[in-house]
GROMACS .gro file of C-alpha atoms in nm:
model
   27
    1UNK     CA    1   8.780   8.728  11.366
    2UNK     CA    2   8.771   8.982  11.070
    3UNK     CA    3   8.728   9.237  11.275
    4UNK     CA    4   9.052   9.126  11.447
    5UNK     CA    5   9.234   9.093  11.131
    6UNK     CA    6   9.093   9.469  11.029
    7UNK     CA    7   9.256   9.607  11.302
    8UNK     CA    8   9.573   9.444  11.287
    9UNK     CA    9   9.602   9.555  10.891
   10UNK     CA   10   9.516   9.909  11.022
   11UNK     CA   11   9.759   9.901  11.263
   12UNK     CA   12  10.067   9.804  11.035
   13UNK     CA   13   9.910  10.092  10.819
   14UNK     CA   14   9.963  10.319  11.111
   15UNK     CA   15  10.306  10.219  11.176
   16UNK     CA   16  10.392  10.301  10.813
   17UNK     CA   17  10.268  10.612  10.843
   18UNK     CA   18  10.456  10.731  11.143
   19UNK     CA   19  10.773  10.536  10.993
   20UNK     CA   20  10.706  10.767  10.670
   21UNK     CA   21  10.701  11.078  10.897
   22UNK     CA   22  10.982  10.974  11.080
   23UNK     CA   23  11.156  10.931  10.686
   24UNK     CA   24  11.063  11.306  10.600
   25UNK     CA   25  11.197  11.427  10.968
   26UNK     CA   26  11.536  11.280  10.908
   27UNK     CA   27  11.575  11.400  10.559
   0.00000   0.00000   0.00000
């Protein structure tokens, strides 16, 4: 189960990521 949760937190830190890099692309 944690490691489940771990994952899921690392994904939503992955999609922040690429939604920062997508911010600096369009700027």
């Amino acid at each position: 189960m944690a490691i489940e949760i771990r994952n899921v937190c690392k994904s939503f830190k992955d999609v922040n990521a690429v939604q920062n890099v997508n911010l600096m692309v369009e700027s």
